[in-house]
Amino acid sequence: MPPNDPTVLAPAPMGLRERKKAQTRAAIQRHALRLFQRDGYSATTMEQIAAAADVSPSTLYRYFPTKEDLVLQDDYDPLMAAAFRAQPPEVPVLEAFLAAVHQTLAGISPEDREEAVLRARLSFTIPEVRARALDHTLSTTDVIADMFAEHLGRSPRDLEIRVLAGAVIGAILSAQLFWIDDPKADPWEISEQALRCLIDGPAGLTKG
Amino acid sequence: MPPNDPTVLAPAPMGLRERKKAQTRAAIQRHALRLFQRDGYSATTMEQIAAAADVSPSTLYRYFPTKEDLVLQDDYDPLMAAAFRAQPPEVPVLEAFLAAVHQTLAGISPEDREEAVLRARLSFTIPEVRARALDHTLSTTDVIADMFAEHLGRSPRDLEIRVLAGAVIGAILSAQLFWIDDPKADPWEISEQALRCLIDGPAGLTKG
DNA sequence: CAAAATTCTGAGAGTAACTTCCATTTAGAA
DNA sequence: TTCTAAATGGAAGTTACTCTCAGAATTTTG
């Protein structure tokens, strides 16, 4: 990947129109998260959010079709995917995956990271949001399986590949749950540990 | 476990009241599934379901708090749990898990199984239902982790255990997705194959 | 068997998330 | 500037879901 791939790093020269849109979207989400934190998710209505962001409800719904999207929407997935594809083929899959996650996290500014942590916490805390987050995770699993297949030079339809992807996601999810219960822990640390469990093989456990 | 443990096998002698409740609940769910199949999920309103089952909307909501519950609700989980706990300690965890699933499925009547398959298909097909199904799966993972811990004589707080449970669930989920794309396949067969991938260890893959 | 206590049901009003449609404004191209 | 396409705002409607309360059915008690 060229060091300044426009699809990844550069915001790609936007016209005034797109710049305003991005600005509006960011403003809406920021206000929404603030209100969710202050008054609680279900106690905050879409109308209140629209009012806070100074847009009409219609506009709010055009940017965020559902209330959950206000918590879930971000654009880290393509960054992750790019980072993974940038890994050299000779490095083992799970190591490559780990590296991709690490690199992506490293590329996020402290403020954005803080916001991401808040969103993650809300995602696990509010049942409706959690449900939709998991649904998104499931589709992500498909994407990851495809990337794994490509990295390994195998068919993306291969059950073994999909099981591997599912196991990886399941493991990380468990790690996240671990983190929710223990907020002072580092989510990255735990995720890495979880993946190492998988790399070392659950062999020790599966026999006993 | 005694062969006729009342909490598992026997419906436990119910009074008239509870018998009627069970009957009403079953009737509601049956009608709901029928309408979902005939007219589609979102095209069917709660009012229509209530009317079809000949109860008031209030009553419908008392039995099924959300529309998704009409698809998701069943009582197989405790059966599974009991079957797992009934496995002798010396059999390896994942084998025990596999056996528990197998035995539970074997104990379900053909009609009930058919209904379960329909519900599963709806669960994966309708986005809102799928989301809630995954959320339920997540809590189930916690229960499974506890059972694994008990079987292995380890702490349920152990990260390694939870990762194992997460990986198992993730693998099975991937298998189910596989099945959705290929309806003539046997879901049980694929799930077993997926678990075997995990038992044999993803070692072959994690190195390459 | 009758009365009292508990639980289930039905009815109605209300909230809020989302949808749809149309008139208006605003940015970008000619 | 003018024309076109896209973003916005306003309003009315649908539906899932909540709350409350009065009446009916069931279980328990005297």
Coordinates of C-alpha atoms (C1' of nucleotides) in Angstrom, one line a residue, chain B residues 17 21 56 58-59 62-63, chain C residues 6-12:
Chain B
R17 CA -54.3 -21.8 35.4
K21 CA -51.3 -20.1 30.2
S56 CA -56.3 -8.7 23.4
S58 CA -52.5 -6.3 26.1
T59 CA -52.4 -10.1 26.7
R62 CA -47.9 -9.9 28.5
Y63 CA -46.8 -13.2 27.0
Chain C
dT6 C1' -54.5 -13.4 44.0
dT7 C1' -53.8 -13.5 39.3
dC8 C1' -55.2 -12.9 34.4
dT9 C1' -57.5 -10.3 30.9
dG10 C1' -59.3 -6.4 28.3
dA11 C1' -59.8 -1.5 27.2
dG12 C1' -58.1 3.0 26.4

